XYZ file of N, CA and C in Angstrom:
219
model
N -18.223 31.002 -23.516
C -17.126 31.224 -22.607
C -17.123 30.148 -21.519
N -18.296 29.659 -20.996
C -17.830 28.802 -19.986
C -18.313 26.972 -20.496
N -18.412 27.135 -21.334
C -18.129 25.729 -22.141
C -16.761 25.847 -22.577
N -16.122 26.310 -23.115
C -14.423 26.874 -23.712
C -13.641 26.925 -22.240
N -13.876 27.465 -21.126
C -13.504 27.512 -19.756
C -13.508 25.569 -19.531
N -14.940 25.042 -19.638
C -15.321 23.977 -19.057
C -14.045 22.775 -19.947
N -13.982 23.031 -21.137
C -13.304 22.293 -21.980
C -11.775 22.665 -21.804
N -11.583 23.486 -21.583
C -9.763 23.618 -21.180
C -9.565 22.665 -19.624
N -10.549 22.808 -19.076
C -10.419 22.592 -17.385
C -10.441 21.393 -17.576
N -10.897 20.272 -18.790
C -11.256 18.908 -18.866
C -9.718 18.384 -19.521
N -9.526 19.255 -20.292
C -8.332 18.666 -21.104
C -6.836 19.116 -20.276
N -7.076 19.978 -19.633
C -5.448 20.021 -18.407
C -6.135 18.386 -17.520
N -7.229 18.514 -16.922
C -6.969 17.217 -16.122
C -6.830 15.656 -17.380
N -7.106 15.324 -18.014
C -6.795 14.474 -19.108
C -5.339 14.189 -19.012
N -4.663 15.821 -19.536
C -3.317 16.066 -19.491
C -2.420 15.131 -18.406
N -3.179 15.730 -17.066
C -2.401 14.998 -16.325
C -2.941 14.140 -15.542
N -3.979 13.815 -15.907
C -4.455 12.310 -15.179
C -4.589 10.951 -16.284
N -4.868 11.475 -17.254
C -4.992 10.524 -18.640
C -6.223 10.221 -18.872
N -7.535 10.607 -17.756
C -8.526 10.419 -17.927
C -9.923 11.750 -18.142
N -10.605 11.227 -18.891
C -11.817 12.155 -19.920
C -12.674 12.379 -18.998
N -13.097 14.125 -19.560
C -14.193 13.767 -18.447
C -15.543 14.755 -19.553
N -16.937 14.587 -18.745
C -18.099 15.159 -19.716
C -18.507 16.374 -19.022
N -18.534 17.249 -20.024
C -18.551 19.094 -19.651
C -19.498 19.286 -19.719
N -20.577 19.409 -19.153
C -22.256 20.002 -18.973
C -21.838 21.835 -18.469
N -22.785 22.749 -19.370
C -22.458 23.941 -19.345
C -24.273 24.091 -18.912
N -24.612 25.021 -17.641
C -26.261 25.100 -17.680
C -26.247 26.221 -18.332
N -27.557 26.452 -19.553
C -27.474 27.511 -20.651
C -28.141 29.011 -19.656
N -29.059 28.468 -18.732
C -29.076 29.598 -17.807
C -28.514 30.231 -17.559
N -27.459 30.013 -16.432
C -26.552 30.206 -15.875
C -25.391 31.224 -16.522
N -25.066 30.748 -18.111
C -24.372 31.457 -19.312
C -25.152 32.565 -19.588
N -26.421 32.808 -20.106
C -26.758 33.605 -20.340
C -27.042 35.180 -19.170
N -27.472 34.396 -18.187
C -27.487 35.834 -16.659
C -26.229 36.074 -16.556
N -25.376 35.343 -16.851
C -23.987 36.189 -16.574
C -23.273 36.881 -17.742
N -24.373 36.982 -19.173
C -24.056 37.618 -20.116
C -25.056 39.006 -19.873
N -25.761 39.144 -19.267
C -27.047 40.009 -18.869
C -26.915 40.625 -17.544
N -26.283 40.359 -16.582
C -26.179 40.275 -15.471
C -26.160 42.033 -14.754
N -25.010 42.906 -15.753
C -24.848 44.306 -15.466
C -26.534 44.831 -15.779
N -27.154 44.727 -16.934
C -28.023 44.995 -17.470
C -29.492 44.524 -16.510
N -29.351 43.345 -16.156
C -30.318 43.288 -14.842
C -30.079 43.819 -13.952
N -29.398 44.238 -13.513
C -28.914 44.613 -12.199
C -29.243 46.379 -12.244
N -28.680 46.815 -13.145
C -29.304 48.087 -13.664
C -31.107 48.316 -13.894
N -31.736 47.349 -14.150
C -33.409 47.672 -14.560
C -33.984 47.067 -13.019
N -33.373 46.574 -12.201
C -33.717 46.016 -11.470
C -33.452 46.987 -10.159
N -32.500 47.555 -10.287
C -32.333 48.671 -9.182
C -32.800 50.398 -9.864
N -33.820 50.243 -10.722
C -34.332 51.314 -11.797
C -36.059 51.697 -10.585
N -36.212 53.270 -10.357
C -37.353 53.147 -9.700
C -38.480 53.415 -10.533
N -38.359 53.270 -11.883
C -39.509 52.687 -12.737
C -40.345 51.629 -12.870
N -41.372 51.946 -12.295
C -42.435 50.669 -12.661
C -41.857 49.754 -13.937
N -41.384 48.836 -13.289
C -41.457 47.739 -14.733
C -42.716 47.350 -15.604
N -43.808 47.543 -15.483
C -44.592 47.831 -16.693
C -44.556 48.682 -17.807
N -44.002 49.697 -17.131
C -43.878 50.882 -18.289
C -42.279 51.098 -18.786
N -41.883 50.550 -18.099
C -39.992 50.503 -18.469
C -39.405 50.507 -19.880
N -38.915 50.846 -20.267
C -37.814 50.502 -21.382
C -36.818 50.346 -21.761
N -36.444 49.168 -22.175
C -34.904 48.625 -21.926
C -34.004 49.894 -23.182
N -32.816 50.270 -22.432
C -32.176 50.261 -23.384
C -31.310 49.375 -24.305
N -31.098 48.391 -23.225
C -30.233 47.202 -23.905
C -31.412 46.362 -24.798
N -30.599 45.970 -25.726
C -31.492 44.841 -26.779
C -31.664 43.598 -25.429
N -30.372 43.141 -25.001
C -30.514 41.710 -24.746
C -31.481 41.700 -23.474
N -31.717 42.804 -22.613
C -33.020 42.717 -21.885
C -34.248 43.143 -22.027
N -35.512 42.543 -21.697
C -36.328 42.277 -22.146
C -37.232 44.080 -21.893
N -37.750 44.421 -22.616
C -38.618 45.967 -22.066
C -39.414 45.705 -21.298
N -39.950 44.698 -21.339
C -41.586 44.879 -20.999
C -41.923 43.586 -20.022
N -42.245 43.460 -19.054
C -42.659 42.391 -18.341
C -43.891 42.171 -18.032
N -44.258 40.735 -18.278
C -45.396 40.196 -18.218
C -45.681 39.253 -17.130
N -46.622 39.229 -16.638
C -47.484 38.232 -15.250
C -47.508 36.876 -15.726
N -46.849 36.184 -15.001
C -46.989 34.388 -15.420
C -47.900 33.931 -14.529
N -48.871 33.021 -14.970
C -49.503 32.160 -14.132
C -48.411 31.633 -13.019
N -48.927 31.308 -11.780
C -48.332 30.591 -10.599
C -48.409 28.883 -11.108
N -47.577 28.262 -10.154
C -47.692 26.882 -10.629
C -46.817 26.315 -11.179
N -46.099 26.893 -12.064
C -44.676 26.605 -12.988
C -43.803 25.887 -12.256
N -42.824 25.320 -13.167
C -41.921 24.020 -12.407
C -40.812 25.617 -11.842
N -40.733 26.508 -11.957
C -39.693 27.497 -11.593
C -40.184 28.187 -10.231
N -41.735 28.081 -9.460
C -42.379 28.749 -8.520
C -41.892 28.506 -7.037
C-alpha cells in the first residue's frame, strides 16, 4: 500500500512536471502500520508479556530479552 501510494504520488508529479522521481518505501514502517491495532492491543494488555498469547498470527506470542548494544539501542 504505501509503495502503490508512493508510485501514484511519483507519476501525478511526472504528469505534471515531466520529471521522474525514485520511491524508497521503509519496510518497517509498512509493516507497524499493518500490526499497529494489534500492538497497541498486547501492549495496553495487563498480562505479563512472558506468558502472553497472541491471538493474532501476525503478532508475535512470546517475547524474548535481546542483548543491549544493538544498532536499534
Amino acid at each position: 500500500m504505501h509503495m502503490a501510494i508512493g508510485i501514484l504520488a511519483a507519476l501525478q508529479q511526472r504528469h505534471a512536471t515531466g520529471r521522474g522521481q525514485q520511491v524508497e518505501v521503509s519496510m518497517q514502517d509498512a509493516v507497524v502500520n499493518l500490526v499497529r491495532v494489534s500492538l497497541r492491543d498486547i501492549s495496553a494488555s495487563a498480562v505479563d508479556a512472558a506468558h502472553r498469547q497472541s491471538a493474532r498470527a501476525q503478532v508475535p506470542g512470546t517475547t524474548y530479552p535481546c542483548a543491549p548494544g544493538g544498532p536499534n539501542d
